[in-house]
JSON list of C-alpha atoms in Angstrom, two decimals:
[
{"chain": "I", "resi": 1, "resn": "UNK", "atom": "CA", "xyz": [23.06, -7.68, 15.65]},
{"chain": "I", "resi": 2, "resn": "UNK", "atom": "CA", "xyz": [19.46, -8.67, 14.87]},
{"chain": "I", "resi": 3, "resn": "UNK", "atom": "CA", "xyz": [18.30, -6.68, 11.86]},
{"chain": "I", "resi": 4, "resn": "UNK", "atom": "CA", "xyz": [15.59, -6.77, 9.21]},
{"chain": "I", "resi": 5, "resn": "UNK", "atom": "CA", "xyz": [16.10, -4.85, 5.99]},
{"chain": "I", "resi": 6, "resn": "UNK", "atom": "CA", "xyz": [13.42, -4.28, 3.37]},
{"chain": "I", "resi": 7, "resn": "UNK", "atom": "CA", "xyz": [13.69, -3.13, -0.20]},
{"chain": "I", "resi": 8, "resn": "UNK", "atom": "CA", "xyz": [12.73, -1.12, -2.05]},
{"chain": "I", "resi": 9, "resn": "UNK", "atom": "CA", "xyz": [11.81, 1.69, 0.35]},
{"chain": "I", "resi": 10, "resn": "UNK", "atom": "CA", "xyz": [9.04, 2.75, -1.98]},
{"chain": "I", "resi": 11, "resn": "UNK", "atom": "CA", "xyz": [7.48, 1.48, -5.18]},
{"chain": "I", "resi": 12, "resn": "UNK", "atom": "CA", "xyz": [4.98, 2.82, -7.70]},
{"chain": "I", "resi": 13, "resn": "UNK", "atom": "CA", "xyz": [3.21, 0.45, -10.06]},
{"chain": "I", "resi": 14, "resn": "UNK", "atom": "CA", "xyz": [0.21, 0.53, -12.38]},
{"chain": "I", "resi": 15, "resn": "UNK", "atom": "CA", "xyz": [-3.00, -1.21, -11.46]},
{"chain": "I", "resi": 16, "resn": "UNK", "atom": "CA", "xyz": [-3.07, -4.79, -12.68]},
{"chain": "I", "resi": 17, "resn": "UNK", "atom": "CA", "xyz": [0.72, -5.22, -12.60]},
{"chain": "I", "resi": 18, "resn": "UNK", "atom": "CA", "xyz": [2.61, -7.62, -10.34]},
{"chain": "I", "resi": 19, "resn": "UNK", "atom": "CA", "xyz": [5.35, -6.65, -7.90]},
{"chain": "I", "resi": 20, "resn": "UNK", "atom": "CA", "xyz": [7.77, -8.26, -5.47]},
{"chain": "I", "resi": 21, "resn": "UNK", "atom": "CA", "xyz": [8.97, -6.84, -2.18]},
{"chain": "I", "resi": 22, "resn": "UNK", "atom": "CA", "xyz": [12.14, -8.08, -0.47]},
{"chain": "I", "resi": 23, "resn": "UNK", "atom": "CA", "xyz": [13.07, -8.73, 3.14]},
{"chain": "I", "resi": 24, "resn": "UNK", "atom": "CA", "xyz": [16.55, -9.77, 4.31]},
{"chain": "I", "resi": 25, "resn": "UNK", "atom": "CA", "xyz": [17.25, -10.58, 7.92]},
{"chain": "I", "resi": 26, "resn": "UNK", "atom": "CA", "xyz": [20.10, -11.44, 10.25]},
{"chain": "I", "resi": 27, "resn": "UNK", "atom": "CA", "xyz": [17.90, -12.48, 13.18]},
{"chain": "I", "resi": 28, "resn": "UNK", "atom": "CA", "xyz": [18.99, -15.50, 15.16]},
{"chain": "I", "resi": 29, "resn": "UNK", "atom": "CA", "xyz": [17.70, -17.85, 16.43]},
{"chain": "I", "resi": 30, "resn": "UNK", "atom": "CA", "xyz": [14.89, -17.60, 13.89]},
{"chain": "I", "resi": 31, "resn": "UNK", "atom": "CA", "xyz": [11.37, -18.45, 14.97]},
{"chain": "I", "resi": 32, "resn": "UNK", "atom": "CA", "xyz": [9.04, -17.11, 12.28]},
{"chain": "I", "resi": 33, "resn": "UNK", "atom": "CA", "xyz": [8.64, -14.38, 9.68]},
{"chain": "I", "resi": 34, "resn": "UNK", "atom": "CA", "xyz": [5.50, -12.30, 9.23]},
{"chain": "I", "resi": 35, "resn": "UNK", "atom": "CA", "xyz": [4.34, -9.94, 6.54]},
{"chain": "I", "resi": 36, "resn": "UNK", "atom": "CA", "xyz": [1.90, -7.17, 7.44]},
{"chain": "I", "resi": 37, "resn": "UNK", "atom": "CA", "xyz": [-0.02, -4.64, 5.37]},
{"chain": "I", "resi": 38, "resn": "UNK", "atom": "CA", "xyz": [-0.51, -1.24, 7.00]},
{"chain": "I", "resi": 39, "resn": "UNK", "atom": "CA", "xyz": [-2.84, 1.37, 5.58]},
{"chain": "I", "resi": 40, "resn": "UNK", "atom": "CA", "xyz": [-2.10, 4.96, 6.54]},
{"chain": "I", "resi": 41, "resn": "UNK", "atom": "CA", "xyz": [-3.39, 5.71, 10.03]},
{"chain": "I", "resi": 42, "resn": "UNK", "atom": "CA", "xyz": [-4.48, 2.11, 10.68]},
{"chain": "I", "resi": 43, "resn": "UNK", "atom": "CA", "xyz": [-3.02, -0.83, 12.53]},
{"chain": "I", "resi": 44, "resn": "UNK", "atom": "CA", "xyz": [-1.06, -3.48, 10.62]},
{"chain": "I", "resi": 45, "resn": "UNK", "atom": "CA", "xyz": [-3.01, -6.42, 9.20]},
{"chain": "I", "resi": 46, "resn": "UNK", "atom": "CA", "xyz": [-1.41, -9.86, 9.10]},
{"chain": "I", "resi": 47, "resn": "UNK", "atom": "CA", "xyz": [-0.88, -11.29, 5.61]},
{"chain": "I", "resi": 48, "resn": "UNK", "atom": "CA", "xyz": [1.27, -14.39, 6.19]},
{"chain": "I", "resi": 49, "resn": "UNK", "atom": "CA", "xyz": [3.26, -16.13, 8.91]},
{"chain": "I", "resi": 50, "resn": "UNK", "atom": "CA", "xyz": [6.02, -18.60, 7.97]},
{"chain": "I", "resi": 51, "resn": "UNK", "atom": "CA", "xyz": [8.13, -20.87, 10.10]},
{"chain": "I", "resi": 52, "resn": "UNK", "atom": "CA", "xyz": [11.58, -22.24, 9.32]},
{"chain": "I", "resi": 53, "resn": "UNK", "atom": "CA", "xyz": [10.22, -25.25, 7.43]},
{"chain": "I", "resi": 54, "resn": "UNK", "atom": "CA", "xyz": [7.82, -23.34, 5.17]},
{"chain": "I", "resi": 55, "resn": "UNK", "atom": "CA", "xyz": [9.00, -22.10, 1.77]},
{"chain": "I", "resi": 56, "resn": "UNK", "atom": "CA", "xyz": [5.82, -20.55, 0.41]},
{"chain": "I", "resi": 57, "resn": "UNK", "atom": "CA", "xyz": [2.54, -19.31, 1.82]},
{"chain": "I", "resi": 58, "resn": "UNK", "atom": "CA", "xyz": [-0.30, -17.60, 0.00]},
{"chain": "I", "resi": 59, "resn": "UNK", "atom": "CA", "xyz": [-3.14, -15.35, 1.09]},
{"chain": "I", "resi": 60, "resn": "UNK", "atom": "CA", "xyz": [-5.27, -14.49, -1.92]},
{"chain": "I", "resi": 61, "resn": "UNK", "atom": "CA", "xyz": [-3.20, -12.38, -4.30]},
{"chain": "I", "resi": 62, "resn": "UNK", "atom": "CA", "xyz": [-0.33, -12.24, -1.79]},
{"chain": "I", "resi": 63, "resn": "UNK", "atom": "CA", "xyz": [2.35, -14.94, -1.88]},
{"chain": "I", "resi": 64, "resn": "UNK", "atom": "CA", "xyz": [5.27, -14.97, 0.52]},
{"chain": "I", "resi": 65, "resn": "UNK", "atom": "CA", "xyz": [8.41, -17.03, 0.10]},
{"chain": "I", "resi": 66, "resn": "UNK", "atom": "CA", "xyz": [11.11, -17.84, 2.62]},
{"chain": "I", "resi": 67, "resn": "UNK", "atom": "CA", "xyz": [14.66, -19.05, 2.08]},
{"chain": "I", "resi": 68, "resn": "UNK", "atom": "CA", "xyz": [15.97, -19.80, 5.55]},
{"chain": "I", "resi": 69, "resn": "UNK", "atom": "CA", "xyz": [19.44, -20.64, 4.21]},
{"chain": "I", "resi": 70, "resn": "UNK", "atom": "CA", "xyz": [20.02, -17.22, 2.67]},
{"chain": "I", "resi": 71, "resn": "UNK", "atom": "CA", "xyz": [17.79, -15.49, 5.25]},
{"chain": "I", "resi": 72, "resn": "UNK", "atom": "CA", "xyz": [15.66, -13.86, 2.61]},
{"chain": "I", "resi": 73, "resn": "UNK", "atom": "CA", "xyz": [11.92, -13.51, 2.13]},
{"chain": "I", "resi": 74, "resn": "UNK", "atom": "CA", "xyz": [9.81, -11.96, -0.58]},
{"chain": "I", "resi": 75, "resn": "UNK", "atom": "CA", "xyz": [6.20, -10.88, -0.85]},
{"chain": "I", "resi": 76, "resn": "UNK", "atom": "CA", "xyz": [4.72, -11.14, -4.33]},
{"chain": "I", "resi": 77, "resn": "UNK", "atom": "CA", "xyz": [1.53, -9.24, -5.13]},
{"chain": "I", "resi": 78, "resn": "UNK", "atom": "CA", "xyz": [-0.35, -10.43, -8.19]},
{"chain": "I", "resi": 79, "resn": "UNK", "atom": "CA", "xyz": [-2.69, -8.31, -10.32]},
{"chain": "I", "resi": 80, "resn": "UNK", "atom": "CA", "xyz": [-2.35, -5.27, -8.07]},
{"chain": "I", "resi": 81, "resn": "UNK", "atom": "CA", "xyz": [-5.39, -3.20, -7.12]},
{"chain": "I", "resi": 82, "resn": "UNK", "atom": "CA", "xyz": [-5.69, 0.39, -5.96]},
{"chain": "I", "resi": 83, "resn": "UNK", "atom": "CA", "xyz": [-6.48, -0.92, -2.48]},
{"chain": "I", "resi": 84, "resn": "UNK", "atom": "CA", "xyz": [-3.04, -2.53, -2.32]},
{"chain": "I", "resi": 85, "resn": "UNK", "atom": "CA", "xyz": [-1.57, 0.95, -1.82]},
{"chain": "I", "resi": 86, "resn": "UNK", "atom": "CA", "xyz": [-0.11, 0.69, 1.69]},
{"chain": "I", "resi": 87, "resn": "UNK", "atom": "CA", "xyz": [3.08, -0.01, 3.60]},
{"chain": "I", "resi": 88, "resn": "UNK", "atom": "CA", "xyz": [4.22, -3.62, 3.76]},
{"chain": "I", "resi": 89, "resn": "UNK", "atom": "CA", "xyz": [6.19, -4.58, 6.82]},
{"chain": "I", "resi": 90, "resn": "UNK", "atom": "CA", "xyz": [8.35, -7.65, 7.37]},
{"chain": "I", "resi": 91, "resn": "UNK", "atom": "CA", "xyz": [8.76, -8.84, 10.98]},
{"chain": "I", "resi": 92, "resn": "UNK", "atom": "CA", "xyz": [11.09, -11.57, 12.15]},
{"chain": "I", "resi": 93, "resn": "UNK", "atom": "CA", "xyz": [10.59, -13.25, 15.47]},
{"chain": "I", "resi": 94, "resn": "UNK", "atom": "CA", "xyz": [13.57, -14.53, 17.43]},
{"chain": "I", "resi": 95, "resn": "UNK", "atom": "CA", "xyz": [13.27, -16.97, 20.27]},
{"chain": "I", "resi": 96, "resn": "UNK", "atom": "CA", "xyz": [15.81, -15.79, 22.81]},
{"chain": "I", "resi": 97, "resn": "UNK", "atom": "CA", "xyz": [14.43, -17.40, 25.93]},
{"chain": "I", "resi": 98, "resn": "UNK", "atom": "CA", "xyz": [11.27, -15.43, 25.25]},
{"chain": "I", "resi": 99, "resn": "UNK", "atom": "CA", "xyz": [10.12, -14.09, 21.91]},
{"chain": "I", "resi": 100, "resn": "UNK", "atom": "CA", "xyz": [11.40, -10.86, 20.43]},
{"chain": "I", "resi": 101, "resn": "UNK", "atom": "CA", "xyz": [10.00, -9.16, 17.35]},
{"chain": "I", "resi": 102, "resn": "UNK", "atom": "CA", "xyz": [12.30, -7.27, 14.98]},
{"chain": "I", "resi": 103, "resn": "UNK", "atom": "CA", "xyz": [10.59, -5.04, 12.42]},
{"chain": "I", "resi": 104, "resn": "UNK", "atom": "CA", "xyz": [11.77, -3.91, 9.03]},
{"chain": "I", "resi": 105, "resn": "UNK", "atom": "CA", "xyz": [11.17, -0.28, 8.09]},
{"chain": "I", "resi": 106, "resn": "UNK", "atom": "CA", "xyz": [8.66, -1.29, 5.43]},
{"chain": "I", "resi": 107, "resn": "UNK", "atom": "CA", "xyz": [8.08, -0.77, 1.72]},
{"chain": "I", "resi": 108, "resn": "UNK", "atom": "CA", "xyz": [5.61, 1.92, 0.76]},
{"chain": "I", "resi": 109, "resn": "UNK", "atom": "CA", "xyz": [3.63, 0.75, -2.27]},
{"chain": "I", "resi": 110, "resn": "UNK", "atom": "CA", "xyz": [1.49, 3.04, -4.40]},
{"chain": "I", "resi": 111, "resn": "UNK", "atom": "CA", "xyz": [-0.75, 1.57, -7.09]},
{"chain": "I", "resi": 112, "resn": "UNK", "atom": "CA", "xyz": [-1.85, 4.00, -9.80]},
{"chain": "I", "resi": 113, "resn": "UNK", "atom": "CA", "xyz": [-4.94, 3.71, -12.01]},
{"chain": "N", "resi": 1, "resn": "UNK", "atom": "CA", "xyz": [-12.52, -4.23, 12.14]},
{"chain": "N", "resi": 2, "resn": "UNK", "atom": "CA", "xyz": [-9.87, -6.30, 13.95]},
{"chain": "N", "resi": 3, "resn": "UNK", "atom": "CA", "xyz": [-11.90, -6.62, 17.15]},
{"chain": "N", "resi": 4, "resn": "UNK", "atom": "CA", "xyz": [-9.13, -4.97, 19.19]},
{"chain": "N", "resi": 5, "resn": "UNK", "atom": "CA", "xyz": [-10.23, -1.70, 20.79]},
{"chain": "N", "resi": 6, "resn": "UNK", "atom": "CA", "xyz": [-7.82, 1.00, 21.85]},
{"chain": "N", "resi": 7, "resn": "UNK", "atom": "CA", "xyz": [-8.70, 4.15, 23.75]},
{"chain": "N", "resi": 8, "resn": "UNK", "atom": "CA", "xyz": [-8.26, 7.01, 23.49]},
{"chain": "N", "resi": 9, "resn": "UNK", "atom": "CA", "xyz": [-7.65, 7.46, 19.75]},
{"chain": "N", "resi": 10, "resn": "UNK", "atom": "CA", "xyz": [-5.74, 10.69, 20.31]},
{"chain": "N", "resi": 11, "resn": "UNK", "atom": "CA", "xyz": [-3.98, 12.11, 23.33]},
{"chain": "N", "resi": 12, "resn": "UNK", "atom": "CA", "xyz": [-2.24, 15.46, 23.62]},
{"chain": "N", "resi": 13, "resn": "UNK", "atom": "CA", "xyz": [-0.26, 16.25, 26.73]},
{"chain": "N", "resi": 14, "resn": "UNK", "atom": "CA", "xyz": [2.84, 18.06, 27.92]},
{"chain": "N", "resi": 15, "resn": "UNK", "atom": "CA", "xyz": [6.34, 16.97, 28.81]},
{"chain": "N", "resi": 16, "resn": "UNK", "atom": "CA", "xyz": [6.70, 15.49, 32.28]},
{"chain": "N", "resi": 17, "resn": "UNK", "atom": "CA", "xyz": [3.14, 14.26, 32.42]},
{"chain": "N", "resi": 18, "resn": "UNK", "atom": "CA", "xyz": [1.82, 10.70, 32.79]},
{"chain": "N", "resi": 19, "resn": "UNK", "atom": "CA", "xyz": [-0.76, 8.99, 30.57]},
{"chain": "N", "resi": 20, "resn": "UNK", "atom": "CA", "xyz": [-2.52, 5.64, 30.43]},
{"chain": "N", "resi": 21, "resn": "UNK", "atom": "CA", "xyz": [-3.42, 3.91, 27.19]},
{"chain": "N", "resi": 22, "resn": "UNK", "atom": "CA", "xyz": [-6.04, 1.19, 27.23]},
{"chain": "N", "resi": 23, "resn": "UNK", "atom": "CA", "xyz": [-6.50, -1.92, 25.11]},
{"chain": "N", "resi": 24, "resn": "UNK", "atom": "CA", "xyz": [-9.34, -4.43, 24.95]},
{"chain": "N", "resi": 25, "resn": "UNK", "atom": "CA", "xyz": [-8.30, -7.59, 23.11]},
{"chain": "N", "resi": 26, "resn": "UNK", "atom": "CA", "xyz": [-10.47, -9.69, 20.79]},
{"chain": "N", "resi": 27, "resn": "UNK", "atom": "CA", "xyz": [-12.86, -12.02, 22.53]},
{"chain": "N", "resi": 28, "resn": "UNK", "atom": "CA", "xyz": [-11.05, -15.24, 23.42]},
{"chain": "N", "resi": 29, "resn": "UNK", "atom": "CA", "xyz": [-7.53, -13.85, 22.93]},
{"chain": "N", "resi": 30, "resn": "UNK", "atom": "CA", "xyz": [-5.26, -14.23, 25.93]},
{"chain": "N", "resi": 31, "resn": "UNK", "atom": "CA", "xyz": [-2.17, -12.49, 24.59]},
{"chain": "N", "resi": 32, "resn": "UNK", "atom": "CA", "xyz": [-1.76, -8.73, 24.41]},
{"chain": "N", "resi": 33, "resn": "UNK", "atom": "CA", "xyz": [1.21, -7.02, 22.78]},
{"chain": "N", "resi": 34, "resn": "UNK", "atom": "CA", "xyz": [2.18, -3.35, 22.84]},
{"chain": "N", "resi": 35, "resn": "UNK", "atom": "CA", "xyz": [4.10, -1.63, 20.06]},
{"chain": "N", "resi": 36, "resn": "UNK", "atom": "CA", "xyz": [5.38, 1.88, 19.42]},
{"chain": "N", "resi": 37, "resn": "UNK", "atom": "CA", "xyz": [5.53, 3.37, 15.93]},
{"chain": "N", "resi": 38, "resn": "UNK", "atom": "CA", "xyz": [7.44, 6.58, 15.47]},
{"chain": "N", "resi": 39, "resn": "UNK", "atom": "CA", "xyz": [8.45, 8.33, 12.27]},
{"chain": "N", "resi": 40, "resn": "UNK", "atom": "CA", "xyz": [12.17, 7.89, 12.80]},
{"chain": "N", "resi": 41, "resn": "UNK", "atom": "CA", "xyz": [12.28, 4.37, 14.26]},
{"chain": "N", "resi": 42, "resn": "UNK", "atom": "CA", "xyz": [9.37, 2.54, 12.67]},
{"chain": "N", "resi": 43, "resn": "UNK", "atom": "CA", "xyz": [7.52, -0.13, 14.64]},
{"chain": "N", "resi": 44, "resn": "UNK", "atom": "CA", "xyz": [9.10, -1.43, 17.83]},
{"chain": "N", "resi": 45, "resn": "UNK", "atom": "CA", "xyz": [7.95, -4.20, 20.11]},
{"chain": "N", "resi": 46, "resn": "UNK", "atom": "CA", "xyz": [7.48, -3.06, 23.69]},
{"chain": "N", "resi": 47, "resn": "UNK", "atom": "CA", "xyz": [5.99, -5.86, 25.78]},
{"chain": "N", "resi": 48, "resn": "UNK", "atom": "CA", "xyz": [3.85, -9.02, 25.69]},
{"chain": "N", "resi": 49, "resn": "UNK", "atom": "CA", "xyz": [1.38, -10.24, 28.30]},
{"chain": "N", "resi": 50, "resn": "UNK", "atom": "CA", "xyz": [-0.32, -13.62, 28.35]},
{"chain": "N", "resi": 51, "resn": "UNK", "atom": "CA", "xyz": [-3.30, -14.20, 30.61]},
{"chain": "N", "resi": 52, "resn": "UNK", "atom": "CA", "xyz": [-2.15, -11.57, 33.08]},
{"chain": "N", "resi": 53, "resn": "UNK", "atom": "CA", "xyz": [1.54, -12.47, 33.16]},
{"chain": "N", "resi": 54, "resn": "UNK", "atom": "CA", "xyz": [4.42, -10.70, 31.46]},
{"chain": "N", "resi": 55, "resn": "UNK", "atom": "CA", "xyz": [5.91, -12.99, 28.79]},
{"chain": "N", "resi": 56, "resn": "UNK", "atom": "CA", "xyz": [8.43, -10.91, 26.86]},
{"chain": "N", "resi": 57, "resn": "UNK", "atom": "CA", "xyz": [9.99, -7.48, 26.97]},
{"chain": "N", "resi": 58, "resn": "UNK", "atom": "CA", "xyz": [11.31, -5.56, 24.03]},
{"chain": "N", "resi": 59, "resn": "UNK", "atom": "CA", "xyz": [12.59, -2.00, 23.82]},
{"chain": "N", "resi": 60, "resn": "UNK", "atom": "CA", "xyz": [10.41, -0.69, 26.61]},
{"chain": "N", "resi": 61, "resn": "UNK", "atom": "CA", "xyz": [11.78, 2.23, 28.58]},
{"chain": "N", "resi": 62, "resn": "UNK", "atom": "CA", "xyz": [11.87, 2.14, 32.37]},
{"chain": "N", "resi": 63, "resn": "UNK", "atom": "CA", "xyz": [9.47, 5.11, 32.36]},
{"chain": "N", "resi": 64, "resn": "UNK", "atom": "CA", "xyz": [6.90, 2.86, 30.68]},
{"chain": "N", "resi": 65, "resn": "UNK", "atom": "CA", "xyz": [5.00, 0.04, 32.34]},
{"chain": "N", "resi": 66, "resn": "UNK", "atom": "CA", "xyz": [2.13, -2.21, 31.41]},
{"chain": "N", "resi": 67, "resn": "UNK", "atom": "CA", "xyz": [-0.23, -4.67, 32.99]},
{"chain": "N", "resi": 68, "resn": "UNK", "atom": "CA", "xyz": [-2.98, -7.05, 31.96]},
{"chain": "N", "resi": 69, "resn": "UNK", "atom": "CA", "xyz": [-6.01, -7.34, 34.19]},
{"chain": "N", "resi": 70, "resn": "UNK", "atom": "CA", "xyz": [-8.15, -10.39, 35.06]},
{"chain": "N", "resi": 71, "resn": "UNK", "atom": "CA", "xyz": [-10.70, -9.39, 32.40]},
{"chain": "N", "resi": 72, "resn": "UNK", "atom": "CA", "xyz": [-7.74, -9.47, 29.95]},
{"chain": "N", "resi": 73, "resn": "UNK", "atom": "CA", "xyz": [-7.78, -5.80, 29.04]},
{"chain": "N", "resi": 74, "resn": "UNK", "atom": "CA", "xyz": [-4.39, -4.16, 29.22]},
{"chain": "N", "resi": 75, "resn": "UNK", "atom": "CA", "xyz": [-3.04, -0.73, 30.06]},
{"chain": "N", "resi": 76, "resn": "UNK", "atom": "CA", "xyz": [0.22, 0.90, 29.03]},
{"chain": "N", "resi": 77, "resn": "UNK", "atom": "CA", "xyz": [1.40, 3.59, 31.41]},
{"chain": "N", "resi": 78, "resn": "UNK", "atom": "CA", "xyz": [3.83, 6.23, 30.17]},
{"chain": "N", "resi": 79, "resn": "UNK", "atom": "CA", "xyz": [5.35, 8.59, 32.72]},
{"chain": "N", "resi": 80, "resn": "UNK", "atom": "CA", "xyz": [7.75, 11.56, 32.75]},
{"chain": "N", "resi": 81, "resn": "UNK", "atom": "CA", "xyz": [6.86, 12.06, 29.12]},
{"chain": "N", "resi": 82, "resn": "UNK", "atom": "CA", "xyz": [9.42, 13.49, 26.73]},
{"chain": "N", "resi": 83, "resn": "UNK", "atom": "CA", "xyz": [9.01, 15.00, 23.27]},
{"chain": "N", "resi": 84, "resn": "UNK", "atom": "CA", "xyz": [10.48, 11.83, 21.78]},
{"chain": "N", "resi": 85, "resn": "UNK", "atom": "CA", "xyz": [7.64, 9.75, 23.17]},
{"chain": "N", "resi": 86, "resn": "UNK", "atom": "CA", "xyz": [5.31, 11.24, 20.58]},
{"chain": "N", "resi": 87, "resn": "UNK", "atom": "CA", "xyz": [4.25, 8.26, 18.49]},
{"chain": "N", "resi": 88, "resn": "UNK", "atom": "CA", "xyz": [1.48, 5.87, 17.58]},
{"chain": "N", "resi": 89, "resn": "UNK", "atom": "CA", "xyz": [1.02, 3.17, 20.19]},
{"chain": "N", "resi": 90, "resn": "UNK", "atom": "CA", "xyz": [-0.53, -0.06, 18.98]},
{"chain": "N", "resi": 91, "resn": "UNK", "atom": "CA", "xyz": [-1.97, -2.93, 20.89]},
{"chain": "N", "resi": 92, "resn": "UNK", "atom": "CA", "xyz": [-2.38, -6.36, 19.33]},
{"chain": "N", "resi": 93, "resn": "UNK", "atom": "CA", "xyz": [-3.91, -9.58, 20.57]},
{"chain": "N", "resi": 94, "resn": "UNK", "atom": "CA", "xyz": [-3.63, -13.22, 19.63]},
{"chain": "N", "resi": 95, "resn": "UNK", "atom": "CA", "xyz": [-5.42, -16.39, 20.67]},
{"chain": "N", "resi": 96, "resn": "UNK", "atom": "CA", "xyz": [-3.96, -19.09, 22.91]},
{"chain": "N", "resi": 97, "resn": "UNK", "atom": "CA", "xyz": [-2.06, -21.94, 21.31]},
{"chain": "N", "resi": 98, "resn": "UNK", "atom": "CA", "xyz": [1.10, -22.14, 19.24]},
{"chain": "N", "resi": 99, "resn": "UNK", "atom": "CA", "xyz": [3.50, -19.22, 19.13]},
{"chain": "N", "resi": 100, "resn": "UNK", "atom": "CA", "xyz": [2.82, -18.66, 15.43]},
{"chain": "N", "resi": 101, "resn": "UNK", "atom": "CA", "xyz": [-0.65, -17.26, 15.85]},
{"chain": "N", "resi": 102, "resn": "UNK", "atom": "CA", "xyz": [-1.57, -14.14, 13.87]},
{"chain": "N", "resi": 103, "resn": "UNK", "atom": "CA", "xyz": [-1.65, -10.94, 15.86]},
{"chain": "N", "resi": 104, "resn": "UNK", "atom": "CA", "xyz": [-4.63, -8.64, 15.38]},
{"chain": "N", "resi": 105, "resn": "UNK", "atom": "CA", "xyz": [-3.86, -4.96, 15.79]},
{"chain": "N", "resi": 106, "resn": "UNK", "atom": "CA", "xyz": [-6.03, -2.14, 16.98]},
{"chain": "N", "resi": 107, "resn": "UNK", "atom": "CA", "xyz": [-5.95, 1.21, 15.21]},
{"chain": "N", "resi": 108, "resn": "UNK", "atom": "CA", "xyz": [-3.68, 2.72, 17.81]},
{"chain": "N", "resi": 109, "resn": "UNK", "atom": "CA", "xyz": [-3.51, 5.69, 20.12]},
{"chain": "N", "resi": 110, "resn": "UNK", "atom": "CA", "xyz": [-1.75, 8.73, 18.69]},
{"chain": "N", "resi": 111, "resn": "UNK", "atom": "CA", "xyz": [0.19, 10.42, 21.47]},
{"chain": "N", "resi": 112, "resn": "UNK", "atom": "CA", "xyz": [1.42, 13.97, 20.94]},
{"chain": "N", "resi": 113, "resn": "UNK", "atom": "CA", "xyz": [3.72, 15.57, 23.49]},
{"chain": "N", "resi": 114, "resn": "UNK", "atom": "CA", "xyz": [3.86, 19.36, 23.40]}
]
């Protein structure tokens, strides 16, 4: 069964600290993996998109890694800011004739001053 | 501002009714995607249109249908509404080209079924 699991479910950190969010998937055949940031009441915003051949991709203070062998991805946030408080969602795309998108349930991050 | 416009922002209706949600994609984007986000199931992919043609279907119920018009705006029609259809409905768009294009989301339509 195609599944995407994220951990932790929620996380609280102090401003300025780093954190790492995890995404494990069993989606096949794999096409790409996306990380989104979603503020409460807003639509998701794309952070990174990685294909099978990409190991690391950065977007400012956000760095995503992908290990296609172990089917794991992580999103590392450096020097967190209050504005990083949001839900972070991992989405894996499978190419089954046409594309399908399987969403994780997200990690809710809260950054405290 | 993502450039994707969804209307209305909020919709309150009763069970058994039918509603239409509208999405205007970013200028130049040919793909439109519809997603449902509910509290108990998270985000789910419903359907993808590219330049007026259906490209992929996800977990879209038979009571739901969508279309993309020649001007590229899209509508999601929900009929015989049930309490469980209460959710946030997002539209996203992406430009033509490779499949790995970023999707730009609107801020959604919040549908409440009473």
